[in-house]
JSON list of C-alpha atoms in Angstrom, two decimals:
[
{"chain": "A", "resi": 1, "resn": "MET", "atom": "CA", "xyz": [-11.29, -9.61, -11.76]},
{"chain": "A", "resi": 2, "resn": "ASN", "atom": "CA", "xyz": [-11.69, -12.50, -9.73]},
{"chain": "A", "resi": 3, "resn": "ILE", "atom": "CA", "xyz": [-13.08, -13.25, -6.31]},
{"chain": "A", "resi": 4, "resn": "PHE", "atom": "CA", "xyz": [-9.35, -12.50, -4.82]},
{"chain": "A", "resi": 5, "resn": "ARG", "atom": "CA", "xyz": [-8.71, -9.46, -6.60]},
{"chain": "A", "resi": 6, "resn": "LEU", "atom": "CA", "xyz": [-11.87, -7.85, -5.47]},
{"chain": "A", "resi": 7, "resn": "LEU", "atom": "CA", "xyz": [-11.60, -8.93, -1.92]},
{"chain": "A", "resi": 8, "resn": "GLY", "atom": "CA", "xyz": [-7.93, -7.63, -1.74]},
{"chain": "A", "resi": 9, "resn": "ASP", "atom": "CA", "xyz": [-9.85, -4.43, -4.00]},
{"chain": "A", "resi": 10, "resn": "LEU", "atom": "CA", "xyz": [-12.42, -4.47, -0.92]},
{"chain": "A", "resi": 11, "resn": "SER", "atom": "CA", "xyz": [-9.53, -4.85, 1.91]},
{"chain": "A", "resi": 12, "resn": "HIS", "atom": "CA", "xyz": [-7.32, -2.15, 0.97]},
{"chain": "A", "resi": 13, "resn": "LEU", "atom": "CA", "xyz": [-10.75, 0.37, 0.37]},
{"chain": "A", "resi": 14, "resn": "ALA", "atom": "CA", "xyz": [-11.71, -0.85, 4.12]},
{"chain": "A", "resi": 15, "resn": "SER", "atom": "CA", "xyz": [-7.94, -0.25, 5.30]},
{"chain": "A", "resi": 16, "resn": "ILE", "atom": "CA", "xyz": [-8.16, 3.52, 4.41]},
{"chain": "A", "resi": 17, "resn": "LEU", "atom": "CA", "xyz": [-11.44, 3.95, 5.94]},
{"chain": "A", "resi": 18, "resn": "ILE", "atom": "CA", "xyz": [-10.59, 2.27, 8.95]},
{"chain": "A", "resi": 19, "resn": "LEU", "atom": "CA", "xyz": [-7.71, 4.93, 9.35]},
{"chain": "A", "resi": 20, "resn": "LEU", "atom": "CA", "xyz": [-9.76, 7.73, 8.49]},
{"chain": "A", "resi": 21, "resn": "HIS", "atom": "CA", "xyz": [-12.10, 6.83, 10.86]},
{"chain": "A", "resi": 22, "resn": "LYS", "atom": "CA", "xyz": [-9.32, 5.87, 13.40]},
{"chain": "A", "resi": 23, "resn": "ILE", "atom": "CA", "xyz": [-8.29, 9.53, 13.06]},
{"chain": "A", "resi": 24, "resn": "GLN", "atom": "CA", "xyz": [-11.86, 11.16, 12.99]},
{"chain": "A", "resi": 25, "resn": "THR", "atom": "CA", "xyz": [-13.00, 9.44, 16.27]},
{"chain": "A", "resi": 26, "resn": "THR", "atom": "CA", "xyz": [-9.48, 9.61, 18.10]},
{"chain": "A", "resi": 27, "resn": "ARG", "atom": "CA", "xyz": [-9.25, 13.49, 16.50]},
{"chain": "A", "resi": 28, "resn": "SER", "atom": "CA", "xyz": [-5.22, 12.49, 16.64]},
{"chain": "A", "resi": 29, "resn": "CYS", "atom": "CA", "xyz": [-2.73, 10.66, 14.16]},
{"chain": "A", "resi": 30, "resn": "ARG", "atom": "CA", "xyz": [-0.66, 8.92, 16.32]},
{"chain": "A", "resi": 31, "resn": "GLY", "atom": "CA", "xyz": [0.90, 6.38, 16.03]},
{"chain": "A", "resi": 32, "resn": "ILE", "atom": "CA", "xyz": [0.21, 7.19, 12.74]},
{"chain": "A", "resi": 33, "resn": "SER", "atom": "CA", "xyz": [3.63, 8.13, 10.00]},
{"chain": "A", "resi": 34, "resn": "PHE", "atom": "CA", "xyz": [3.57, 10.50, 7.66]},
{"chain": "A", "resi": 35, "resn": "LYS", "atom": "CA", "xyz": [6.48, 9.87, 5.20]},
{"chain": "A", "resi": 36, "resn": "THR", "atom": "CA", "xyz": [4.76, 6.02, 4.79]},
{"chain": "A", "resi": 37, "resn": "GLN", "atom": "CA", "xyz": [1.48, 7.68, 4.23]},
{"chain": "A", "resi": 38, "resn": "ALA", "atom": "CA", "xyz": [3.77, 10.42, 1.46]},
{"chain": "A", "resi": 39, "resn": "LEU", "atom": "CA", "xyz": [4.70, 7.65, 0.49]},
{"chain": "A", "resi": 40, "resn": "TYR", "atom": "CA", "xyz": [1.10, 6.19, -0.87]},
{"chain": "A", "resi": 41, "resn": "VAL", "atom": "CA", "xyz": [0.64, 8.84, -3.13]},
{"chain": "A", "resi": 42, "resn": "THR", "atom": "CA", "xyz": [3.87, 9.25, -4.51]},
{"chain": "A", "resi": 43, "resn": "VAL", "atom": "CA", "xyz": [2.53, 5.55, -5.46]},
{"chain": "A", "resi": 44, "resn": "PHE", "atom": "CA", "xyz": [-0.87, 5.88, -6.70]},
{"chain": "A", "resi": 45, "resn": "VAL", "atom": "CA", "xyz": [0.46, 9.25, -8.45]},
{"chain": "A", "resi": 46, "resn": "THR", "atom": "CA", "xyz": [2.82, 7.51, -10.36]},
{"chain": "A", "resi": 47, "resn": "ARG", "atom": "CA", "xyz": [1.35, 4.73, -10.88]},
{"chain": "A", "resi": 48, "resn": "TYR", "atom": "CA", "xyz": [-2.52, 5.94, -11.51]},
{"chain": "A", "resi": 49, "resn": "LEU", "atom": "CA", "xyz": [-1.62, 8.31, -14.41]},
{"chain": "A", "resi": 50, "resn": "ASP", "atom": "CA", "xyz": [-2.38, 5.97, -17.12]},
{"chain": "A", "resi": 51, "resn": "ILE", "atom": "CA", "xyz": [-5.91, 7.65, -15.89]},
{"chain": "A", "resi": 52, "resn": "PHE", "atom": "CA", "xyz": [-4.95, 9.87, -18.93]},
{"chain": "A", "resi": 53, "resn": "THR", "atom": "CA", "xyz": [-3.69, 7.56, -21.88]},
{"chain": "A", "resi": 54, "resn": "ASP", "atom": "CA", "xyz": [-6.25, 3.95, -20.65]},
{"chain": "A", "resi": 55, "resn": "TRP", "atom": "CA", "xyz": [-9.73, 3.31, -20.05]},
{"chain": "A", "resi": 56, "resn": "VAL", "atom": "CA", "xyz": [-10.58, -0.24, -18.17]},
{"chain": "A", "resi": 57, "resn": "SER", "atom": "CA", "xyz": [-13.61, 0.46, -16.33]},
{"chain": "A", "resi": 58, "resn": "LEU", "atom": "CA", "xyz": [-15.74, 2.31, -14.07]},
{"chain": "A", "resi": 59, "resn": "TYR", "atom": "CA", "xyz": [-14.69, 0.45, -11.68]},
{"chain": "A", "resi": 60, "resn": "ASN", "atom": "CA", "xyz": [-10.79, 0.48, -11.99]},
{"chain": "A", "resi": 61, "resn": "PHE", "atom": "CA", "xyz": [-11.26, 4.73, -12.93]},
{"chain": "A", "resi": 62, "resn": "THR", "atom": "CA", "xyz": [-13.56, 5.41, -9.73]},
{"chain": "A", "resi": 63, "resn": "MET", "atom": "CA", "xyz": [-10.55, 2.76, -7.28]},
{"chain": "A", "resi": 64, "resn": "LYS", "atom": "CA", "xyz": [-7.90, 5.27, -8.96]},
{"chain": "A", "resi": 65, "resn": "ILE", "atom": "CA", "xyz": [-9.73, 8.36, -8.15]},
{"chain": "A", "resi": 66, "resn": "PHE", "atom": "CA", "xyz": [-11.01, 7.41, -4.56]},
{"chain": "A", "resi": 67, "resn": "PHE", "atom": "CA", "xyz": [-6.89, 5.91, -3.85]},
{"chain": "A", "resi": 68, "resn": "ILE", "atom": "CA", "xyz": [-4.90, 8.83, -4.92]},
{"chain": "A", "resi": 69, "resn": "ALA", "atom": "CA", "xyz": [-8.25, 11.35, -3.54]},
{"chain": "A", "resi": 70, "resn": "SER", "atom": "CA", "xyz": [-8.45, 9.62, 0.22]},
{"chain": "A", "resi": 71, "resn": "THR", "atom": "CA", "xyz": [-4.40, 9.29, 1.11]},
{"chain": "A", "resi": 72, "resn": "CYS", "atom": "CA", "xyz": [-4.14, 13.04, -0.26]},
{"chain": "A", "resi": 73, "resn": "TYR", "atom": "CA", "xyz": [-6.30, 14.40, 2.13]},
{"chain": "A", "resi": 74, "resn": "ILE", "atom": "CA", "xyz": [-5.28, 12.54, 5.32]},
{"chain": "A", "resi": 75, "resn": "LEU", "atom": "CA", "xyz": [-2.22, 13.60, 4.55]},
{"chain": "A", "resi": 76, "resn": "TYR", "atom": "CA", "xyz": [-4.02, 17.13, 4.68]},
{"chain": "A", "resi": 77, "resn": "LEU", "atom": "CA", "xyz": [-5.40, 15.42, 8.20]},
{"chain": "A", "resi": 78, "resn": "MET", "atom": "CA", "xyz": [-1.77, 14.69, 9.62]},
{"chain": "A", "resi": 79, "resn": "LYS", "atom": "CA", "xyz": [-0.38, 17.77, 8.20]},
{"chain": "A", "resi": 80, "resn": "MET", "atom": "CA", "xyz": [-2.96, 20.66, 9.16]},
{"chain": "A", "resi": 81, "resn": "LYS", "atom": "CA", "xyz": [-5.75, 19.30, 11.21]},
{"chain": "A", "resi": 82, "resn": "TYR", "atom": "CA", "xyz": [-4.55, 17.12, 13.62]},
{"chain": "A", "resi": 83, "resn": "ARG", "atom": "CA", "xyz": [-0.85, 18.34, 13.33]},
{"chain": "A", "resi": 84, "resn": "PRO", "atom": "CA", "xyz": [-0.26, 19.06, 16.99]},
{"chain": "A", "resi": 85, "resn": "THR", "atom": "CA", "xyz": [-1.03, 15.21, 17.39]},
{"chain": "A", "resi": 86, "resn": "HIS", "atom": "CA", "xyz": [1.50, 13.95, 14.95]},
{"chain": "A", "resi": 87, "resn": "ASP", "atom": "CA", "xyz": [5.00, 13.94, 16.63]},
{"chain": "A", "resi": 88, "resn": "PRO", "atom": "CA", "xyz": [7.92, 14.01, 13.88]},
{"chain": "A", "resi": 89, "resn": "SER", "atom": "CA", "xyz": [10.72, 12.56, 16.16]},
{"chain": "A", "resi": 90, "resn": "ILE", "atom": "CA", "xyz": [9.47, 8.71, 16.27]},
{"chain": "A", "resi": 91, "resn": "ASP", "atom": "CA", "xyz": [8.87, 9.07, 11.87]},
{"chain": "A", "resi": 92, "resn": "THR", "atom": "CA", "xyz": [12.47, 8.51, 12.00]},
{"chain": "A", "resi": 93, "resn": "PHE", "atom": "CA", "xyz": [13.25, 6.25, 8.73]},
{"chain": "A", "resi": 94, "resn": "ARG", "atom": "CA", "xyz": [15.08, 8.18, 6.23]},
{"chain": "A", "resi": 95, "resn": "VAL", "atom": "CA", "xyz": [12.93, 7.57, 3.05]},
{"chain": "A", "resi": 96, "resn": "GLU", "atom": "CA", "xyz": [15.36, 8.69, 0.56]},
{"chain": "A", "resi": 97, "resn": "TYR", "atom": "CA", "xyz": [17.05, 4.97, 1.27]},
{"chain": "A", "resi": 98, "resn": "LEU", "atom": "CA", "xyz": [13.84, 3.70, -0.32]},
{"chain": "A", "resi": 99, "resn": "LEU", "atom": "CA", "xyz": [13.01, 6.36, -3.47]},
{"chain": "A", "resi": 100, "resn": "GLY", "atom": "CA", "xyz": [16.93, 6.00, -4.63]},
{"chain": "A", "resi": 101, "resn": "PRO", "atom": "CA", "xyz": [17.03, 2.56, -5.24]},
{"chain": "A", "resi": 102, "resn": "CYS", "atom": "CA", "xyz": [13.44, 2.31, -6.46]},
{"chain": "A", "resi": 103, "resn": "ALA", "atom": "CA", "xyz": [14.60, 4.87, -9.15]},
{"chain": "A", "resi": 104, "resn": "LEU", "atom": "CA", "xyz": [17.08, 2.62, -10.29]},
{"chain": "A", "resi": 105, "resn": "LEU", "atom": "CA", "xyz": [15.01, -0.53, -10.12]},
{"chain": "A", "resi": 106, "resn": "ALA", "atom": "CA", "xyz": [12.49, 1.00, -12.08]},
{"chain": "A", "resi": 107, "resn": "LEU", "atom": "CA", "xyz": [15.31, 2.17, -14.58]},
{"chain": "A", "resi": 108, "resn": "LEU", "atom": "CA", "xyz": [16.30, -1.38, -14.79]},
{"chain": "A", "resi": 109, "resn": "PHE", "atom": "CA", "xyz": [13.41, -3.23, -15.20]},
{"chain": "A", "resi": 110, "resn": "HIS", "atom": "CA", "xyz": [9.92, -2.06, -17.27]},
{"chain": "A", "resi": 111, "resn": "TYR", "atom": "CA", "xyz": [8.04, -3.01, -19.79]},
{"chain": "A", "resi": 112, "resn": "ARG", "atom": "CA", "xyz": [8.95, -0.51, -22.14]},
{"chain": "A", "resi": 113, "resn": "PHE", "atom": "CA", "xyz": [11.09, 2.62, -21.81]},
{"chain": "A", "resi": 114, "resn": "THR", "atom": "CA", "xyz": [8.68, 5.43, -21.50]},
{"chain": "A", "resi": 115, "resn": "VAL", "atom": "CA", "xyz": [7.83, 7.79, -18.79]},
{"chain": "A", "resi": 116, "resn": "LEU", "atom": "CA", "xyz": [4.54, 6.22, -17.95]},
{"chain": "A", "resi": 117, "resn": "GLU", "atom": "CA", "xyz": [5.93, 2.31, -17.93]},
{"chain": "A", "resi": 118, "resn": "VAL", "atom": "CA", "xyz": [8.96, 3.80, -16.14]},
{"chain": "A", "resi": 119, "resn": "LEU", "atom": "CA", "xyz": [7.07, 5.44, -13.78]},
{"chain": "A", "resi": 120, "resn": "TRP", "atom": "CA", "xyz": [4.69, 2.56, -13.70]},
{"chain": "A", "resi": 121, "resn": "SER", "atom": "CA", "xyz": [7.26, -0.08, -12.62]},
{"chain": "A", "resi": 122, "resn": "PHE", "atom": "CA", "xyz": [8.56, 2.60, -9.73]},
{"chain": "A", "resi": 123, "resn": "SER", "atom": "CA", "xyz": [4.98, 2.76, -8.01]},
{"chain": "A", "resi": 124, "resn": "ILE", "atom": "CA", "xyz": [5.08, -1.16, -7.92]},
{"chain": "A", "resi": 125, "resn": "PHE", "atom": "CA", "xyz": [8.54, -0.93, -6.15]},
{"chain": "A", "resi": 126, "resn": "LEU", "atom": "CA", "xyz": [8.25, 2.04, -3.62]},
{"chain": "A", "resi": 127, "resn": "GLU", "atom": "CA", "xyz": [4.61, 0.24, -3.05]},
{"chain": "A", "resi": 128, "resn": "SER", "atom": "CA", "xyz": [6.55, -3.32, -1.98]},
{"chain": "A", "resi": 129, "resn": "VAL", "atom": "CA", "xyz": [8.77, -0.54, 0.67]},
{"chain": "A", "resi": 130, "resn": "ALA", "atom": "CA", "xyz": [6.22, 2.78, 1.25]},
{"chain": "A", "resi": 131, "resn": "ILE", "atom": "CA", "xyz": [5.19, 0.65, 4.90]},
{"chain": "A", "resi": 132, "resn": "LEU", "atom": "CA", "xyz": [8.46, 0.47, 6.04]},
{"chain": "A", "resi": 133, "resn": "PRO", "atom": "CA", "xyz": [8.41, 3.43, 7.95]},
{"chain": "A", "resi": 134, "resn": "GLN", "atom": "CA", "xyz": [4.90, 3.11, 9.07]},
{"chain": "A", "resi": 135, "resn": "LEU", "atom": "CA", "xyz": [6.71, -0.94, 10.81]},
{"chain": "A", "resi": 136, "resn": "PHE", "atom": "CA", "xyz": [9.73, 1.01, 11.68]},
{"chain": "A", "resi": 137, "resn": "MET", "atom": "CA", "xyz": [7.47, 3.59, 13.58]},
{"chain": "A", "resi": 138, "resn": "LEU", "atom": "CA", "xyz": [5.98, 0.18, 15.45]},
{"chain": "A", "resi": 139, "resn": "GLN", "atom": "CA", "xyz": [8.90, -1.13, 16.20]},
{"chain": "A", "resi": 140, "resn": "ARG", "atom": "CA", "xyz": [9.84, 2.06, 17.31]},
{"chain": "A", "resi": 141, "resn": "THR", "atom": "CA", "xyz": [7.04, 2.64, 19.82]},
{"chain": "A", "resi": 142, "resn": "GLY", "atom": "CA", "xyz": [6.76, -1.27, 20.41]},
{"chain": "A", "resi": 143, "resn": "GLU", "atom": "CA", "xyz": [3.22, -0.86, 20.97]},
{"chain": "A", "resi": 144, "resn": "ALA", "atom": "CA", "xyz": [0.05, 0.40, 18.99]},
{"chain": "A", "resi": 145, "resn": "GLU", "atom": "CA", "xyz": [-3.33, 1.59, 19.45]},
{"chain": "A", "resi": 146, "resn": "THR", "atom": "CA", "xyz": [-5.88, -1.90, 17.85]},
{"chain": "A", "resi": 147, "resn": "ILE", "atom": "CA", "xyz": [-7.73, 0.56, 15.48]},
{"chain": "A", "resi": 148, "resn": "THR", "atom": "CA", "xyz": [-3.90, 0.97, 14.09]},
{"chain": "A", "resi": 149, "resn": "THR", "atom": "CA", "xyz": [-2.83, -2.61, 14.07]},
{"chain": "A", "resi": 150, "resn": "HIS", "atom": "CA", "xyz": [-7.03, -3.11, 11.85]},
{"chain": "A", "resi": 151, "resn": "TYR", "atom": "CA", "xyz": [-5.28, -0.40, 9.52]},
{"chain": "A", "resi": 152, "resn": "LEU", "atom": "CA", "xyz": [-1.89, -2.58, 9.03]},
{"chain": "A", "resi": 153, "resn": "ALA", "atom": "CA", "xyz": [-4.08, -5.68, 8.89]},
{"chain": "A", "resi": 154, "resn": "ALA", "atom": "CA", "xyz": [-6.11, -4.52, 5.80]},
{"chain": "A", "resi": 155, "resn": "LEU", "atom": "CA", "xyz": [-3.04, -3.28, 4.28]},
{"chain": "A", "resi": 156, "resn": "GLY", "atom": "CA", "xyz": [-1.33, -6.76, 4.85]},
{"chain": "A", "resi": 157, "resn": "ALA", "atom": "CA", "xyz": [-4.48, -8.58, 3.79]},
{"chain": "A", "resi": 158, "resn": "TYR", "atom": "CA", "xyz": [-5.25, -6.53, 0.66]},
{"chain": "A", "resi": 159, "resn": "ARG", "atom": "CA", "xyz": [-1.21, -7.38, -0.60]},
{"chain": "A", "resi": 160, "resn": "ALA", "atom": "CA", "xyz": [-1.35, -10.79, 0.30]},
{"chain": "A", "resi": 161, "resn": "LEU", "atom": "CA", "xyz": [-5.09, -11.43, -1.67]},
{"chain": "A", "resi": 162, "resn": "TYR", "atom": "CA", "xyz": [-3.18, -10.27, -4.69]},
{"chain": "A", "resi": 163, "resn": "ILE", "atom": "CA", "xyz": [-1.24, -13.26, -4.76]},
{"chain": "A", "resi": 164, "resn": "PRO", "atom": "CA", "xyz": [-4.03, -16.19, -4.72]},
{"chain": "A", "resi": 165, "resn": "ASN", "atom": "CA", "xyz": [-5.12, -13.61, -7.44]},
{"chain": "A", "resi": 166, "resn": "TRP", "atom": "CA", "xyz": [-1.34, -14.05, -9.50]},
{"chain": "A", "resi": 167, "resn": "ILE", "atom": "CA", "xyz": [-1.91, -17.62, -9.40]},
{"chain": "A", "resi": 168, "resn": "TYR", "atom": "CA", "xyz": [-5.75, -17.62, -10.46]},
{"chain": "A", "resi": 169, "resn": "ARG", "atom": "CA", "xyz": [-4.82, -15.82, -13.39]},
{"chain": "A", "resi": 170, "resn": "TYR", "atom": "CA", "xyz": [-1.86, -17.41, -14.75]},
{"chain": "A", "resi": 171, "resn": "PHE", "atom": "CA", "xyz": [-3.70, -20.57, -14.65]},
{"chain": "A", "resi": 172, "resn": "THR", "atom": "CA", "xyz": [-7.26, -19.12, -16.59]},
{"chain": "A", "resi": 173, "resn": "GLU", "atom": "CA", "xyz": [-5.24, -16.56, -18.31]},
{"chain": "A", "resi": 174, "resn": "SER", "atom": "CA", "xyz": [-2.91, -18.69, -20.77]},
{"chain": "A", "resi": 175, "resn": "GLY", "atom": "CA", "xyz": [0.08, -18.36, -18.56]},
{"chain": "A", "resi": 176, "resn": "GLN", "atom": "CA", "xyz": [0.27, -14.72, -18.25]},
{"chain": "A", "resi": 177, "resn": "ILE", "atom": "CA", "xyz": [2.79, -13.00, -15.54]},
{"chain": "A", "resi": 178, "resn": "ASP", "atom": "CA", "xyz": [3.66, -10.69, -14.51]},
{"chain": "A", "resi": 179, "resn": "PRO", "atom": "CA", "xyz": [6.91, -10.31, -13.44]},
{"chain": "A", "resi": 180, "resn": "ILE", "atom": "CA", "xyz": [7.51, -7.29, -11.41]},
{"chain": "A", "resi": 181, "resn": "ALA", "atom": "CA", "xyz": [4.37, -6.48, -10.18]},
{"chain": "A", "resi": 182, "resn": "VAL", "atom": "CA", "xyz": [4.47, -10.30, -8.38]},
{"chain": "A", "resi": 183, "resn": "THR", "atom": "CA", "xyz": [7.95, -10.06, -7.22]},
{"chain": "A", "resi": 184, "resn": "ALA", "atom": "CA", "xyz": [7.42, -6.86, -5.71]},
{"chain": "A", "resi": 185, "resn": "GLY", "atom": "CA", "xyz": [4.12, -7.96, -4.18]},
{"chain": "A", "resi": 186, "resn": "LEU", "atom": "CA", "xyz": [5.89, -11.45, -2.37]},
{"chain": "A", "resi": 187, "resn": "VAL", "atom": "CA", "xyz": [8.80, -9.15, -0.99]},
{"chain": "A", "resi": 188, "resn": "GLN", "atom": "CA", "xyz": [5.74, -6.72, 0.29]},
{"chain": "A", "resi": 189, "resn": "THR", "atom": "CA", "xyz": [3.72, -9.44, 1.51]},
{"chain": "A", "resi": 190, "resn": "ALA", "atom": "CA", "xyz": [6.14, -10.89, 3.73]},
{"chain": "A", "resi": 191, "resn": "LEU", "atom": "CA", "xyz": [7.47, -7.47, 5.46]},
{"chain": "A", "resi": 192, "resn": "TYR", "atom": "CA", "xyz": [4.11, -7.98, 7.18]},
{"chain": "A", "resi": 193, "resn": "LEU", "atom": "CA", "xyz": [4.50, -11.44, 8.07]},
{"chain": "A", "resi": 194, "resn": "ASP", "atom": "CA", "xyz": [5.96, -10.24, 11.59]},
{"chain": "A", "resi": 195, "resn": "PHE", "atom": "CA", "xyz": [3.67, -7.81, 12.39]},
{"chain": "A", "resi": 196, "resn": "PHE", "atom": "CA", "xyz": [0.50, -10.49, 11.45]},
{"chain": "A", "resi": 197, "resn": "TYR", "atom": "CA", "xyz": [1.74, -12.72, 13.68]},
{"chain": "A", "resi": 198, "resn": "VAL", "atom": "CA", "xyz": [1.65, -10.42, 16.57]},
{"chain": "A", "resi": 199, "resn": "TYR", "atom": "CA", "xyz": [-1.51, -9.75, 15.04]},
{"chain": "A", "resi": 200, "resn": "PHE", "atom": "CA", "xyz": [-3.20, -12.87, 15.38]},
{"chain": "A", "resi": 201, "resn": "THR", "atom": "CA", "xyz": [-1.53, -14.25, 18.05]},
{"chain": "A", "resi": 202, "resn": "LYS", "atom": "CA", "xyz": [-2.66, -10.97, 20.72]},
{"chain": "A", "resi": 203, "resn": "VAL", "atom": "CA", "xyz": [-4.73, -8.50, 18.97]},
{"chain": "A", "resi": 204, "resn": "LEU", "atom": "CA", "xyz": [-7.59, -11.31, 17.46]},
{"chain": "A", "resi": 205, "resn": "GLN", "atom": "CA", "xyz": [-7.16, -12.68, 20.92]},
{"chain": "A", "resi": 206, "resn": "GLY", "atom": "CA", "xyz": [-8.12, -9.98, 22.93]},
{"chain": "A", "resi": 207, "resn": "GLN", "atom": "CA", "xyz": [-4.54, -8.61, 23.85]},
{"chain": "A", "resi": 208, "resn": "LYS", "atom": "CA", "xyz": [-3.10, -5.58, 23.50]},
{"chain": "A", "resi": 209, "resn": "PHE", "atom": "CA", "xyz": [-0.59, -5.05, 20.65]},
{"chain": "A", "resi": 210, "resn": "GLU", "atom": "CA", "xyz": [2.93, -5.02, 22.44]},
{"chain": "A", "resi": 211, "resn": "LEU", "atom": "CA", "xyz": [6.34, -6.39, 21.17]},
{"chain": "A", "resi": 212, "resn": "PRO", "atom": "CA", "xyz": [8.44, -8.10, 22.96]},
{"chain": "A", "resi": 213, "resn": "ALA", "atom": "CA", "xyz": [10.84, -5.96, 24.85]},
{"chain": "B", "resi": 1, "resn": "ILE", "atom": "CA", "xyz": [5.72, -15.34, -20.88]},
{"chain": "B", "resi": 2, "resn": "GLN", "atom": "CA", "xyz": [2.82, -13.20, -21.57]},
{"chain": "B", "resi": 3, "resn": "GLN", "atom": "CA", "xyz": [2.29, -10.20, -19.57]},
{"chain": "B", "resi": 4, "resn": "PRO", "atom": "CA", "xyz": [-1.73, -9.31, -18.91]},
{"chain": "B", "resi": 5, "resn": "ASP", "atom": "CA", "xyz": [-2.41, -5.75, -18.83]},
{"chain": "B", "resi": 6, "resn": "HIS", "atom": "CA", "xyz": [-0.83, -4.03, -15.54]},
{"chain": "B", "resi": 7, "resn": "HIS", "atom": "CA", "xyz": [-3.22, -0.85, -15.94]},
{"chain": "B", "resi": 8, "resn": "ASP", "atom": "CA", "xyz": [-6.04, -3.26, -15.08]},
{"chain": "B", "resi": 9, "resn": "GLU", "atom": "CA", "xyz": [-4.77, -3.77, -11.37]},
{"chain": "B", "resi": 10, "resn": "LEU", "atom": "CA", "xyz": [-4.75, -1.42, -8.78]}
]
């Protein structure tokens, strides 16, 4: 564990709490992509199957359980409790275009050809693109509630912080590098660059998040 | 290249 990892994980935790707060206080899931949230559940479930096989630490275990449980709860809120506030007609990204290629990539690139390891690879590839339905929705509507942009910023910060974490680990753990996680992580962070630009130049200056027409 | 234990990261 290093400071970048810890801040990254806390940022991830914060993003989920911000999203829950947004849904509960506005009593609405307007502006949130159900597809992205469903992809995150898939990511967490396929990656964290290792809670049954590898014990790392109480911290690690608790975070994994929290990410699975909280994201499932968000799906419940969107599909049941606040269902009328979710508009599927603007959440139209075709997730099969993400699931298929990620499954193929996982079959091609993995560390061991076992069910657990191939699913782990799949989850890494899928996480890198899971935000696309959400960003696509943002692009379509052209604007977002400020709290939704804070959610996205915290999520993006989590990914961005994993990069210095890997650099730190490379130098402190005798040249270790995880090529699958690093490649997917760089792609994932790159997807946020456009969003970050608008977030820093508009939202943090007190303006509304609006994309140029 | 050595790979770090990836179960450690979230």
